mmCIF file with all atom_site columns, C-alpha atoms in Angstrom:
data_model
loop_
_atom_site.group_PDB
_atom_site.id
_atom_site.type_symbol
_atom_site.label_atom_id
_atom_site.label_alt_id
_atom_site.label_comp_id
_atom_site.label_asym_id
_atom_site.label_entity_id
_atom_site.label_seq_id
_atom_site.pdbx_PDB_ins_code
_atom_site.Cartn_x
_atom_site.Cartn_y
_atom_site.Cartn_z
_atom_site.occupancy
_atom_site.B_iso_or_equiv
_atom_site.pdbx_formal_charge
_atom_site.auth_seq_id
_atom_site.auth_comp_id
_atom_site.auth_asym_id
_atom_site.auth_atom_id
_atom_site.pdbx_PDB_model_num
ATOM 1  C CA . UNK A 1 1  ? 0.718   -9.849  17.198  1.00 0.00 ? 38  UNK A CA 1
ATOM 2  C CA . UNK A 1 2  ? -2.289  -11.099 15.204  1.00 0.00 ? 39  UNK A CA 1
ATOM 3  C CA . UNK A 1 3  ? -4.456  -8.129  16.296  1.00 0.00 ? 40  UNK A CA 1
ATOM 4  C CA . UNK A 1 4  ? -1.675  -5.693  15.419  1.00 0.00 ? 41  UNK A CA 1
ATOM 5  C CA . UNK A 1 5  ? -1.122  -7.259  11.994  1.00 0.00 ? 42  UNK A CA 1
ATOM 6  C CA . UNK A 1 6  ? -4.870  -7.155  11.245  1.00 0.00 ? 43  UNK A CA 1
ATOM 7  C CA . UNK A 1 7  ? -5.027  -3.478  12.215  1.00 0.00 ? 44  UNK A CA 1
ATOM 8  C CA . UNK A 1 8  ? -2.100  -2.682  9.905   1.00 0.00 ? 45  UNK A CA 1
ATOM 9  C CA . UNK A 1 9  ? -3.741  -4.714  7.145   1.00 0.00 ? 46  UNK A CA 1
ATOM 10 C CA . UNK A 1 10 ? -6.877  -2.596  7.487   1.00 0.00 ? 47  UNK A CA 1
ATOM 11 C CA . UNK A 1 11 ? -4.778  0.567   7.061   1.00 0.00 ? 48  UNK A CA 1
ATOM 12 C CA . UNK A 1 12 ? -3.431  -0.786  3.763   1.00 0.00 ? 49  UNK A CA 1
ATOM 13 C CA . UNK A 1 13 ? -6.877  -1.906  2.605   1.00 0.00 ? 50  UNK A CA 1
ATOM 14 C CA . UNK A 1 14 ? -8.348  1.510   3.420   1.00 0.00 ? 51  UNK A CA 1
ATOM 15 C CA . UNK A 1 15 ? -5.710  3.257   1.283   1.00 0.00 ? 52  UNK A CA 1
ATOM 16 C CA . UNK A 1 16 ? -5.798  0.801   -1.653  1.00 0.00 ? 53  UNK A CA 1
ATOM 17 C CA . UNK A 1 17 ? -7.439  1.993   -4.879  1.00 0.00 ? 54  UNK A CA 1
ATOM 18 C CA . UNK A 1 18 ? -10.965 0.597   -4.980  1.00 0.00 ? 55  UNK A CA 1
ATOM 19 C CA . UNK A 1 19 ? -11.668 0.495   -8.720  1.00 0.00 ? 56  UNK A CA 1
ATOM 20 C CA . UNK A 1 20 ? -14.744 -1.192  -10.155 1.00 0.00 ? 57  UNK A CA 1
ATOM 21 C CA . UNK A 1 21 ? -13.866 -4.707  -9.011  1.00 0.00 ? 58  UNK A CA 1
ATOM 22 C CA . UNK A 1 22 ? -12.129 -3.965  -5.678  1.00 0.00 ? 59  UNK A CA 1
ATOM 23 C CA . UNK A 1 23 ? -9.703  -6.709  -6.722  1.00 0.00 ? 60  UNK A CA 1
ATOM 24 C CA . UNK A 1 24 ? -6.620  -4.927  -5.382  1.00 0.00 ? 61  UNK A CA 1
ATOM 25 C CA . UNK A 1 25 ? -8.231  -4.358  -1.991  1.00 0.00 ? 62  UNK A CA 1
ATOM 26 C CA . UNK A 1 26 ? -9.162  -8.024  -1.799  1.00 0.00 ? 63  UNK A CA 1
ATOM 27 C CA . UNK A 1 27 ? -5.657  -9.193  -2.665  1.00 0.00 ? 64  UNK A CA 1
ATOM 28 C CA . UNK A 1 28 ? -3.773  -7.170  -0.052  1.00 0.00 ? 65  UNK A CA 1
ATOM 29 C CA . UNK A 1 29 ? -3.077  -9.631  2.739   1.00 0.00 ? 66  UNK A CA 1
ATOM 30 C CA . UNK A 1 30 ? -0.911  -10.298 5.774   1.00 0.00 ? 67  UNK A CA 1
ATOM 31 C CA . UNK A 1 31 ? 1.661   -13.088 6.036   1.00 0.00 ? 68  UNK A CA 1
ATOM 32 C CA . UNK A 1 32 ? 2.897   -13.973 9.492   1.00 0.00 ? 69  UNK A CA 1
ATOM 33 C CA . UNK A 1 33 ? 6.661   -14.358 9.969   1.00 0.00 ? 70  UNK A CA 1
ATOM 34 C CA . UNK A 1 34 ? 8.630   -15.706 12.912  1.00 0.00 ? 71  UNK A CA 1
ATOM 35 C CA . UNK A 1 35 ? 9.322   -12.247 14.345  1.00 0.00 ? 72  UNK A CA 1
ATOM 36 C CA . UNK A 1 36 ? 6.550   -10.192 12.785  1.00 0.00 ? 73  UNK A CA 1
ATOM 37 C CA . UNK A 1 37 ? 4.473   -9.980  9.640   1.00 0.00 ? 74  UNK A CA 1
ATOM 38 C CA . UNK A 1 38 ? 4.523   -8.807  6.030   1.00 0.00 ? 75  UNK A CA 1
ATOM 39 C CA . UNK A 1 39 ? 1.850   -6.990  4.057   1.00 0.00 ? 76  UNK A CA 1
ATOM 40 C CA . UNK A 1 40 ? 1.684   -8.533  0.583   1.00 0.00 ? 77  UNK A CA 1
ATOM 41 C CA . UNK A 1 41 ? 0.015   -7.808  -2.749  1.00 0.00 ? 78  UNK A CA 1
ATOM 42 C CA . UNK A 1 42 ? 0.679   -10.265 -5.580  1.00 0.00 ? 79  UNK A CA 1
ATOM 43 C CA . UNK A 1 43 ? -1.328  -8.431  -8.221  1.00 0.00 ? 80  UNK A CA 1
ATOM 44 C CA . UNK A 1 44 ? 1.020   -7.753  -11.126 1.00 0.00 ? 81  UNK A CA 1
ATOM 45 C CA . UNK A 1 45 ? -0.205  -4.195  -11.678 1.00 0.00 ? 82  UNK A CA 1
ATOM 46 C CA . UNK A 1 46 ? -0.006  -3.071  -8.035  1.00 0.00 ? 83  UNK A CA 1
ATOM 47 C CA . UNK A 1 47 ? 3.332   -1.207  -8.434  1.00 0.00 ? 84  UNK A CA 1
ATOM 48 C CA . UNK A 1 48 ? 1.835   0.840   -11.271 1.00 0.00 ? 85  UNK A CA 1
ATOM 49 C CA . UNK A 1 49 ? -0.983  2.063   -9.019  1.00 0.00 ? 86  UNK A CA 1
ATOM 50 C CA . UNK A 1 50 ? 1.509   3.937   -6.842  1.00 0.00 ? 87  UNK A CA 1
ATOM 51 C CA . UNK A 1 51 ? 3.584   5.579   -9.587  1.00 0.00 ? 88  UNK A CA 1
ATOM 52 C CA . UNK A 1 52 ? 3.499   9.067   -11.018 1.00 0.00 ? 89  UNK A CA 1
ATOM 53 C CA . UNK A 1 53 ? 1.985   9.094   -14.485 1.00 0.00 ? 90  UNK A CA 1
ATOM 54 C CA . UNK A 1 54 ? 3.574   10.882  -17.391 1.00 0.00 ? 91  UNK A CA 1
ATOM 55 C CA . UNK A 1 55 ? 2.627   12.373  -20.706 1.00 0.00 ? 92  UNK A CA 1
ATOM 56 C CA . UNK A 1 56 ? 0.031   10.416  -22.665 1.00 0.00 ? 93  UNK A CA 1
ATOM 57 C CA . UNK A 1 57 ? 0.605   10.934  -26.388 1.00 0.00 ? 94  UNK A CA 1
ATOM 58 C CA . UNK A 1 58 ? -2.873  9.717   -27.333 1.00 0.00 ? 95  UNK A CA 1
ATOM 59 C CA . UNK A 1 59 ? -4.577  12.265  -25.114 1.00 0.00 ? 96  UNK A CA 1
ATOM 60 C CA . UNK A 1 60 ? -1.872  14.884  -25.620 1.00 0.00 ? 97  UNK A CA 1
ATOM 61 C CA . UNK A 1 61 ? -1.576  15.719  -21.951 1.00 0.00 ? 98  UNK A CA 1
ATOM 62 C CA . UNK A 1 62 ? 0.070   14.643  -18.716 1.00 0.00 ? 99  UNK A CA 1
ATOM 63 C CA . UNK A 1 63 ? -2.249  12.499  -16.658 1.00 0.00 ? 100 UNK A CA 1
ATOM 64 C CA . UNK A 1 64 ? -2.376  12.600  -12.869 1.00 0.00 ? 101 UNK A CA 1
ATOM 65 C CA . UNK A 1 65 ? -2.562  9.339   -10.949 1.00 0.00 ? 102 UNK A CA 1
ATOM 66 C CA . UNK A 1 66 ? -5.173  9.881   -8.208  1.00 0.00 ? 103 UNK A CA 1
ATOM 67 C CA . UNK A 1 67 ? -3.666  7.000   -6.216  1.00 0.00 ? 104 UNK A CA 1
ATOM 68 C CA . UNK A 1 68 ? -0.023  8.006   -6.533  1.00 0.00 ? 105 UNK A CA 1
ATOM 69 C CA . UNK A 1 69 ? 1.941   6.956   -3.452  1.00 0.00 ? 106 UNK A CA 1
ATOM 70 C CA . UNK A 1 70 ? -0.918  5.141   -1.686  1.00 0.00 ? 107 UNK A CA 1
ATOM 71 C CA . UNK A 1 71 ? 1.291   2.188   -0.644  1.00 0.00 ? 108 UNK A CA 1
ATOM 72 C CA . UNK A 1 72 ? 3.946   4.508   0.798   1.00 0.00 ? 109 UNK A CA 1
ATOM 73 C CA . UNK A 1 73 ? 1.301   6.547   2.607   1.00 0.00 ? 110 UNK A CA 1
ATOM 74 C CA . UNK A 1 74 ? -0.210  3.375   4.102   1.00 0.00 ? 111 UNK A CA 1
ATOM 75 C CA . UNK A 1 75 ? 3.272   2.284   5.172   1.00 0.00 ? 112 UNK A CA 1
ATOM 76 C CA . UNK A 1 76 ? 3.949   5.591   6.932   1.00 0.00 ? 113 UNK A CA 1
ATOM 77 C CA . UNK A 1 77 ? 0.562   5.479   8.668   1.00 0.00 ? 114 UNK A CA 1
ATOM 78 C CA . UNK A 1 78 ? 1.245   1.906   9.760   1.00 0.00 ? 115 UNK A CA 1
ATOM 79 C CA . UNK A 1 79 ? 4.639   2.792   11.210  1.00 0.00 ? 116 UNK A CA 1
ATOM 80 C CA . UNK A 1 80 ? 3.091   5.623   13.241  1.00 0.00 ? 117 UNK A CA 1
ATOM 81 C CA . UNK A 1 81 ? 0.305   3.292   14.413  1.00 0.00 ? 118 UNK A CA 1
ATOM 82 C CA . UNK A 1 82 ? 2.668   0.484   15.433  1.00 0.00 ? 119 UNK A CA 1
ATOM 83 C CA . UNK A 1 83 ? 4.923   3.020   17.185  1.00 0.00 ? 120 UNK A CA 1
ATOM 84 C CA . UNK A 1 84 ? 2.025   4.334   19.238  1.00 0.00 ? 121 UNK A CA 1
ATOM 85 C CA . UNK A 1 85 ? 0.766   0.859   20.155  1.00 0.00 ? 122 UNK A CA 1
ATOM 86 C CA . UNK A 1 86 ? 4.179   -0.527  21.123  1.00 0.00 ? 123 UNK A CA 1
ATOM 87 C CA . UNK A 1 87 ? 5.509   2.716   22.604  1.00 0.00 ? 124 UNK A CA 1
ATOM 88 C CA . UNK A 1 88 ? 8.681   2.508   20.497  1.00 0.00 ? 125 UNK A CA 1
ATOM 89 C CA . UNK A 1 89 ? 10.027  4.717   17.753  1.00 0.00 ? 126 UNK A CA 1
ATOM 90 C CA . UNK A 1 90 ? 10.693  3.091   14.388  1.00 0.00 ? 127 UNK A CA 1
ATOM 91 C CA . UNK A 1 91 ? 13.024  4.580   11.829  1.00 0.00 ? 128 UNK A CA 1
ATOM 92 C CA . UNK A 1 92 ? 13.010  3.535   8.181   1.00 0.00 ? 129 UNK A CA 1
ATOM 93 C CA . UNK A 1 93 ? 16.448  2.502   7.001   1.00 0.00 ? 130 UNK A CA 1
ATOM 94 C CA . UNK A 1 94 ? 17.553  3.569   3.538   1.00 0.00 ? 131 UNK A CA 1
#
């Protein structure tokens, strides 16, 4: 399970916005659970890195977030990877 969790962690780190400091990449980590693992990021601004940006009144235009949806994309890639390794299909519950 440790090898699988590290591989999934690398997927998330590869998709994380790099920025100047690479702080977000460095703070994405894995936490082992009894029956699996969690991918965690405690950085307070992480949720904002995945959101769609809106109109910016100071610049008088709608800005586009180049990293929009990166966490969701990493999650989907991870599910496909884990499915292929374990030979099982996983379905995301709503």
